[in-house]
Amino acid sequence: MVNGVIQQVLVTEGDVVQAGEPLLKVENEAARLSTENARLAADYARVSANDEKLNELQAAIDLAESKKQNDSLLLVRQRNLWADQIGTRVELEQRELNYKNAVTAYRSALLRYNNLKKQLDFAERQSEKNLQISQTRTDDYTVKSATDGKVYSVLKEKGEMVSPQSPVAVIGDADEFMLELQVDEYDISRIRPGQKVLLNLDSYKGEVFEAEITKINPAMNERTRSFTVDANFVTTPPALYPNLTTEANIIIQAKDSALLIPREYLLDGSFVLKENNEKVKVSTGLKDYQKVEILDGLTREDVIVKPVR
């Protein structure tokens, strides 16, 4: 892509595009004129357009060859006469000189023809390359998709300026989505690729979807003190859109028949209140933001109440 003003936007949000499909066109009058100029130069430089020059030199070759053959016959005839002691030594030498000149003229005509042919061939190839370069530059004024996918956002409108550094559209896979999860630095040591993730999406209230950790980015975000963890859906929602928010629970350990209570019922980190307001100390195990595992101090039959904060 190059600097310029958008002349035409060819796609809209929601369109499905293929790799190489045009997205928008940038004003390219100068590039068009440059390409046309390169095409004219290429047409002018083609060997077929210079047949007259080659034909002229070919005629000179034919004439030089005829003269060479004629001077050769005259030389042979003069030598035969000289052998019969007819004629003079000067006449023989003149015939020999004429033949040598005719040979030189013939070779010179051939050389001029071959040199012109090489020059024309070179000029033709060079002009064709210049045309290809100019056409490639013209293609730079048409922004094309680098991948198959769906157009999720068109960031520019007709008449706006664009540059190679400015994005013009957001294109992504139409069917496959990747999850980016933020994990606190205190928890990142317990995260491993392949771990199961349970997701709650704001756009699908009350539903839980499953995903799997695929990658842990090793660089920590110093501002949030967290790491970015990538995950892929195992069970995918019916419809998804980019930049949706989700709450994720990464399963780092699983237990059968665990006793859980809401985390908000836990008092001071290790106490609960029974229905008679009796404060009971408990031992806790696994926990997340909503629930906590009780290892000791309560049974399934105990009734607890929510502390007043």
GROMACS .gro file of C-alpha atoms in nm:
model
  309
    1MET     CA    1   0.000   0.000   0.000
    2VAL     CA    2   0.107   0.360  -0.062
    3ASN     CA    3   0.016   0.706   0.059
    4GLY     CA    4  -0.292   0.850  -0.102
    5VAL     CA    5  -0.661   0.933  -0.086
    6ILE     CA    6  -0.918   0.653  -0.088
    7GLN     CA    7  -1.099   0.655  -0.420
    8GLN     CA    8  -1.331   0.358  -0.365
    9VAL     CA    9  -1.420   0.122  -0.077
   10LEU     CA   10  -1.507  -0.220  -0.219
   11VAL     CA   11  -1.621  -0.410   0.093
   12THR     CA   12  -1.848  -0.358   0.391
   13GLU     CA   13  -1.862  -0.507   0.739
   14GLY     CA   14  -1.977  -0.868   0.731
   15ASP     CA   15  -1.846  -0.947   0.382
   16VAL     CA   16  -1.653  -1.271   0.342
   17VAL     CA   17  -1.338  -1.220   0.133
   18GLN     CA   18  -1.071  -1.441  -0.019
   19ALA     CA   19  -0.696  -1.386  -0.006
   20GLY     CA   20  -0.599  -1.138  -0.278
   21GLU     CA   21  -0.948  -0.990  -0.309
   22PRO     CA   22  -0.948  -0.608  -0.342
   23LEU     CA   23  -1.067  -0.414  -0.035
   24LEU     CA   24  -1.028  -0.055  -0.149
   25LYS     CA   25  -0.861   0.156  -0.415
   26VAL     CA   26  -0.638   0.456  -0.359
   27GLU     CA   27  -0.629   0.746  -0.604
   28ASN     CA   28  -0.358   0.662  -0.858
   29GLU     CA   29  -0.374   0.905  -1.151
   30ALA     CA   30   0.003   0.956  -1.148
   31ALA     CA   31   0.062   0.581  -1.135
   32ARG     CA   32  -0.183   0.526  -1.422
   33LEU     CA   33  -0.005   0.782  -1.638
   34SER     CA   34   0.332   0.631  -1.548
   35THR     CA   35   0.209   0.287  -1.649
   36GLU     CA   36   0.068   0.420  -1.976
   37ASN     CA   37   0.400   0.589  -2.049
   38ALA     CA   38   0.586   0.264  -1.977
   39ARG     CA   39   0.346   0.077  -2.208
   40LEU     CA   40   0.409   0.324  -2.491
   41ALA     CA   41   0.784   0.287  -2.440
   42ALA     CA   42   0.750  -0.092  -2.444
   43ASP     CA   43   0.549  -0.083  -2.767
   44TYR     CA   44   0.805   0.146  -2.929
   45ALA     CA   45   1.098  -0.070  -2.821
   46ARG     CA   46   0.959  -0.400  -2.945
   47VAL     CA   47   1.170  -0.567  -3.213
   48SER     CA   48   0.864  -0.606  -3.436
   49ALA     CA   49   0.824  -0.225  -3.430
   50ASN     CA   50   1.178  -0.185  -3.564
   51ASP     CA   51   1.155  -0.419  -3.863
   52GLU     CA   52   1.239  -0.136  -4.105
   53LYS     CA   53   1.578  -0.075  -3.940
   54LEU     CA   54   1.659  -0.446  -3.948
   55ASN     CA   55   1.538  -0.482  -4.307
   56GLU     CA   56   1.760  -0.191  -4.411
   57LEU     CA   57   2.067  -0.357  -4.259
   58GLN     CA   58   1.965  -0.694  -4.406
   59ALA     CA   59   1.955  -0.532  -4.751
   60ALA     CA   60   2.304  -0.393  -4.687
   61ILE     CA   61   2.421  -0.746  -4.594
   62ASP     CA   62   2.271  -0.892  -4.913
   63LEU     CA   63   2.434  -0.622  -5.124
   64ALA     CA   64   2.772  -0.670  -4.956
   65GLU     CA   65   2.746  -1.045  -5.002
   66SER     CA   66   2.668  -1.006  -5.374
   67LYS     CA   67   2.964  -0.771  -5.419
   68LYS     CA   68   3.189  -1.013  -5.230
   69GLN     CA   69   3.083  -1.301  -5.455
   70ASN     CA   70   3.131  -1.088  -5.766
   71ASP     CA   71   3.476  -0.970  -5.655
   72SER     CA   72   3.566  -1.328  -5.575
   73LEU     CA   73   3.479  -1.438  -5.931
   74LEU     CA   74   3.674  -1.147  -6.080
   75LEU     CA   75   3.975  -1.232  -5.864
   76VAL     CA   76   3.970  -1.597  -5.975
   77ARG     CA   77   3.941  -1.490  -6.338
   78GLN     CA   78   4.231  -1.243  -6.303
   79ARG     CA   79   4.449  -1.510  -6.141
   80ASN     CA   80   4.379  -1.747  -6.430
   81LEU     CA   81   4.474  -1.473  -6.678
   82TRP     CA   82   4.790  -1.400  -6.480
   83ALA     CA   83   4.876  -1.770  -6.490
   84ASP     CA   84   4.853  -1.749  -6.872
   85GLN     CA   85   5.072  -1.434  -6.855
   86ILE     CA   86   4.782  -1.214  -6.955
   87GLY     CA   87   4.730  -0.883  -6.779
   88THR     CA   88   4.949  -0.697  -6.537
   89ARG     CA   89   5.057  -0.748  -6.179
   90VAL     CA   90   4.882  -0.424  -6.082
   91GLU     CA   91   4.548  -0.552  -6.215
   92LEU     CA   92   4.582  -0.872  -6.010
   93GLU     CA   93   4.667  -0.681  -5.694
   94GLN     CA   94   4.371  -0.448  -5.757
   95ARG     CA   95   4.138  -0.750  -5.784
   96GLU     CA   96   4.277  -0.893  -5.461
   97LEU     CA   97   4.229  -0.560  -5.283
   98ASN     CA   98   3.872  -0.528  -5.413
   99TYR     CA   99   3.790  -0.877  -5.281
  100LYS     CA  100   3.940  -0.805  -4.938
  101ASN     CA  101   3.740  -0.482  -4.918
  102ALA     CA  102   3.425  -0.668  -5.018
  103VAL     CA  103   3.485  -0.932  -4.743
  104THR     CA  104   3.543  -0.655  -4.488
  105ALA     CA  105   3.227  -0.471  -4.599
  106TYR     CA  106   3.023  -0.792  -4.573
  107ARG     CA  107   3.151  -0.869  -4.222
  108SER     CA  108   3.090  -0.507  -4.119
  109ALA     CA  109   2.730  -0.527  -4.245
  110LEU     CA  110   2.676  -0.848  -4.048
  111LEU     CA  111   2.824  -0.689  -3.736
  112ARG     CA  112   2.600  -0.381  -3.765
  113TYR     CA  113   2.293  -0.603  -3.805
  114ASN     CA  114   2.381  -0.822  -3.506
  115ASN     CA  115   2.461  -0.519  -3.288
  116LEU     CA  116   2.132  -0.353  -3.375
  117LYS     CA  117   1.946  -0.678  -3.310
  118LYS     CA  118   2.110  -0.705  -2.964
  119GLN     CA  119   2.029  -0.342  -2.885
  120LEU     CA  120   1.667  -0.387  -2.988
  121ASP     CA  121   1.635  -0.712  -2.791
  122PHE     CA  122   1.783  -0.545  -2.482
  123ALA     CA  123   1.563  -0.236  -2.520
  124GLU     CA  124   1.255  -0.458  -2.559
  125ARG     CA  125   1.331  -0.664  -2.248
  126GLN     CA  126   1.420  -0.353  -2.047
  127SER     CA  127   1.103  -0.169  -2.146
  128GLU     CA  128   0.892  -0.478  -2.065
  129LYS     CA  129   1.053  -0.493  -1.718
  130ASN     CA  130   0.986  -0.123  -1.667
  131LEU     CA  131   0.624  -0.184  -1.764
  132GLN     CA  132   0.600  -0.471  -1.515
  133ILE     CA  133   0.750  -0.253  -1.241
  134SER     CA  134   0.506   0.026  -1.322
  135GLN     CA  135   0.212  -0.218  -1.319
  136THR     CA  136   0.329  -0.353  -0.984
  137ARG     CA  137   0.333   0.000  -0.846
  138THR     CA  138  -0.016   0.048  -0.981
  139ASP     CA  139  -0.124  -0.267  -0.795
  140ASP     CA  140   0.006  -0.105  -0.476
  141TYR     CA  141  -0.281   0.141  -0.508
  142THR     CA  142  -0.529  -0.145  -0.469
  143VAL     CA  143  -0.538  -0.273  -0.111
  144LYS     CA  144  -0.602  -0.647  -0.110
  145SER     CA  145  -0.683  -0.896   0.163
  146ALA     CA  146  -0.385  -1.100   0.280
  147THR     CA  147  -0.604  -1.387   0.403
  148ASP     CA  148  -0.940  -1.558   0.372
  149GLY     CA  149  -1.191  -1.436   0.628
  150LYS     CA  150  -1.472  -1.201   0.726
  151VAL     CA  151  -1.453  -0.822   0.726
  152TYR     CA  152  -1.528  -0.724   1.084
  153SER     CA  153  -1.456  -0.355   1.051
  154VAL     CA  154  -1.376  -0.103   0.777
  155LEU     CA  155  -1.170   0.171   0.939
  156LYS     CA  156  -1.151   0.418   0.650
  157GLU     CA  157  -1.400   0.595   0.426
  158LYS     CA  158  -1.388   0.731   0.072
  159GLY     CA  159  -1.187   1.053   0.060
  160GLU     CA  160  -0.974   0.977   0.367
  161MET     CA  161  -0.596   0.968   0.356
  162VAL     CA  162  -0.419   0.633   0.399
  163SER     CA  163  -0.056   0.532   0.444
  164PRO     CA  164   0.135   0.203   0.479
  165GLN     CA  165   0.136   0.257   0.858
  166SER     CA  166  -0.241   0.303   0.898
  167PRO     CA  167  -0.481   0.003   0.916
  168VAL     CA  168  -0.777   0.019   0.680
  169ALA     CA  169  -0.982  -0.284   0.785
  170VAL     CA  170  -1.003  -0.567   1.037
  171ILE     CA  171  -1.030  -0.913   0.880
  172GLY     CA  172  -1.039  -1.239   1.072
  173ASP     CA  173  -1.143  -1.600   1.049
  174ALA     CA  174  -1.517  -1.629   0.994
  175ASP     CA  175  -1.554  -1.950   1.197
  176GLU     CA  176  -1.260  -1.982   1.436
  177PHE     CA  177  -1.204  -1.752   1.734
  178MET     CA  178  -0.916  -1.731   1.979
  179LEU     CA  179  -0.955  -1.636   2.344
  180GLU     CA  180  -0.710  -1.401   2.514
  181LEU     CA  181  -0.720  -1.440   2.891
  182GLN     CA  182  -0.541  -1.223   3.147
  183VAL     CA  183  -0.383  -1.420   3.431
  184ASP     CA  184  -0.237  -1.254   3.741
  185GLU     CA  185   0.135  -1.295   3.800
  186TYR     CA  186   0.065  -1.481   4.125
  187ASP     CA  187  -0.131  -1.751   3.941
  188ILE     CA  188   0.067  -1.786   3.617
  189SER     CA  189   0.301  -2.052   3.760
  190ARG     CA  190   0.006  -2.291   3.784
  191ILE     CA  191  -0.107  -2.249   3.424
  192ARG     CA  192  -0.011  -2.507   3.163
  193PRO     CA  193  -0.105  -2.563   2.794
  194GLY     CA  194  -0.382  -2.819   2.763
  195GLN     CA  195  -0.565  -2.715   3.082
  196LYS     CA  196  -0.941  -2.698   3.063
  197VAL     CA  197  -1.115  -2.361   3.080
  198LEU     CA  198  -1.481  -2.294   3.168
  199LEU     CA  199  -1.618  -1.970   3.023
  200ASN     CA  200  -1.910  -1.741   3.093
  201LEU     CA  201  -1.991  -1.490   2.819
  202ASP     CA  202  -2.194  -1.177   2.888
  203SER     CA  203  -2.382  -1.234   2.562
  204TYR     CA  204  -2.481  -1.588   2.673
  205LYS     CA  205  -2.604  -1.545   3.028
  206GLY     CA  206  -2.633  -1.867   3.229
  207GLU     CA  207  -2.441  -2.080   2.975
  208VAL     CA  208  -2.098  -2.231   3.028
  209PHE     CA  209  -1.862  -2.304   2.740
  210GLU     CA  210  -1.545  -2.510   2.742
  211ALA     CA  211  -1.204  -2.411   2.604
  212GLU     CA  212  -0.844  -2.530   2.627
  213ILE     CA  213  -0.522  -2.341   2.698
  214THR     CA  214  -0.300  -2.338   2.387
  215LYS     CA  215  -0.029  -2.083   2.460
  216ILE     CA  216   0.119  -1.878   2.743
  217ASN     CA  217   0.284  -1.554   2.634
  218PRO     CA  218   0.599  -1.520   2.848
  219ALA     CA  219   0.612  -1.137   2.857
  220MET     CA  220   0.428  -0.979   3.148
  221ASN     CA  221   0.224  -0.663   3.107
  222GLU     CA  222   0.399  -0.437   3.357
  223ARG     CA  223   0.102  -0.202   3.386
  224THR     CA  224  -0.152  -0.470   3.483
  225ARG     CA  225   0.102  -0.717   3.627
  226SER     CA  226  -0.063  -0.995   3.431
  227PHE     CA  227   0.017  -1.245   3.154
  228THR     CA  228  -0.179  -1.309   2.834
  229VAL     CA  229  -0.287  -1.669   2.789
  230ASP     CA  230  -0.437  -1.795   2.460
  231ALA     CA  231  -0.712  -2.055   2.448
  232ASN     CA  232  -0.930  -2.219   2.182
  233PHE     CA  233  -1.295  -2.309   2.213
  234VAL     CA  234  -1.382  -2.675   2.263
  235THR     CA  235  -1.755  -2.601   2.264
  236THR     CA  236  -1.827  -2.293   2.054
  237PRO     CA  237  -2.126  -2.061   2.102
  238PRO     CA  238  -2.374  -2.039   1.811
  239ALA     CA  239  -2.256  -1.689   1.718
  240LEU     CA  240  -1.945  -1.496   1.816
  241TYR     CA  241  -1.808  -1.150   1.754
  242PRO     CA  242  -1.461  -1.001   1.809
  243ASN     CA  243  -1.373  -0.832   2.138
  244LEU     CA  244  -1.648  -0.993   2.346
  245THR     CA  245  -1.578  -1.005   2.719
  246THR     CA  246  -1.567  -1.331   2.910
  247GLU     CA  247  -1.506  -1.460   3.259
  248ALA     CA  248  -1.283  -1.765   3.253
  249ASN     CA  249  -1.212  -2.029   3.514
  250ILE     CA  250  -0.897  -2.228   3.440
  251ILE     CA  251  -0.916  -2.570   3.599
  252ILE     CA  252  -0.580  -2.636   3.762
  253GLN     CA  253  -0.701  -2.923   3.982
  254ALA     CA  254  -1.017  -3.132   3.993
  255LYS     CA  255  -1.179  -3.317   4.284
  256ASP     CA  256  -1.480  -3.539   4.312
  257SER     CA  257  -1.737  -3.478   4.586
  258ALA     CA  258  -1.586  -3.152   4.711
  259LEU     CA  259  -1.781  -2.943   4.965
  260LEU     CA  260  -1.818  -2.589   4.828
  261ILE     CA  261  -1.968  -2.270   4.970
  262PRO     CA  262  -2.005  -1.924   4.813
  263ARG     CA  263  -1.690  -1.727   4.877
  264GLU     CA  264  -1.889  -1.434   5.015
  265TYR     CA  265  -1.999  -1.659   5.304
  266LEU     CA  266  -1.637  -1.690   5.419
  267LEU     CA  267  -1.551  -1.456   5.706
  268ASP     CA  268  -1.195  -1.333   5.763
  269GLY     CA  269  -1.064  -1.599   5.528
  270SER     CA  270  -1.118  -1.895   5.765
  271PHE     CA  271  -1.455  -1.860   5.946
  272VAL     CA  272  -1.824  -1.910   5.868
  273LEU     CA  273  -2.142  -1.826   6.059
  274LYS     CA  274  -2.393  -2.097   6.132
  275GLU     CA  275  -2.766  -2.025   6.148
  276ASN     CA  276  -2.743  -1.961   6.522
  277ASN     CA  277  -2.469  -1.698   6.455
  278GLU     CA  278  -2.207  -1.935   6.590
  279LYS     CA  279  -1.867  -1.849   6.440
  280VAL     CA  280  -1.694  -2.168   6.325
  281LYS     CA  281  -1.334  -2.199   6.203
  282VAL     CA  282  -1.293  -2.392   5.878
  283SER     CA  283  -1.004  -2.518   5.666
  284THR     CA  284  -1.021  -2.414   5.300
  285GLY     CA  285  -0.884  -2.575   4.985
  286LEU     CA  286  -0.935  -2.480   4.622
  287LYS     CA  287  -1.107  -2.151   4.554
  288ASP     CA  288  -1.198  -1.910   4.277
  289TYR     CA  289  -1.368  -1.573   4.273
  290GLN     CA  290  -1.710  -1.722   4.349
  291LYS     CA  291  -1.667  -2.046   4.544
  292VAL     CA  292  -1.431  -2.197   4.798
  293GLU     CA  293  -1.369  -2.558   4.898
  294ILE     CA  294  -1.420  -2.651   5.266
  295LEU     CA  295  -1.184  -2.924   5.382
  296ASP     CA  296  -1.275  -2.932   5.752
  297GLY     CA  297  -1.512  -2.762   5.999
  298LEU     CA  298  -1.841  -2.808   5.812
  299THR     CA  299  -2.056  -3.092   5.689
  300ARG     CA  300  -2.318  -3.110   5.419
  301GLU     CA  301  -2.592  -3.093   5.680
  302ASP     CA  302  -2.472  -2.766   5.839
  303VAL     CA  303  -2.666  -2.448   5.764
  304ILE     CA  304  -2.463  -2.129   5.730
  305VAL     CA  305  -2.564  -1.766   5.688
  306LYS     CA  306  -2.413  -1.482   5.494
  307PRO     CA  307  -2.212  -1.245   5.712
  308VAL     CA  308  -2.321  -0.883   5.727
  309ARG     CA  309  -2.046  -0.669   5.577
   0.00000   0.00000   0.00000
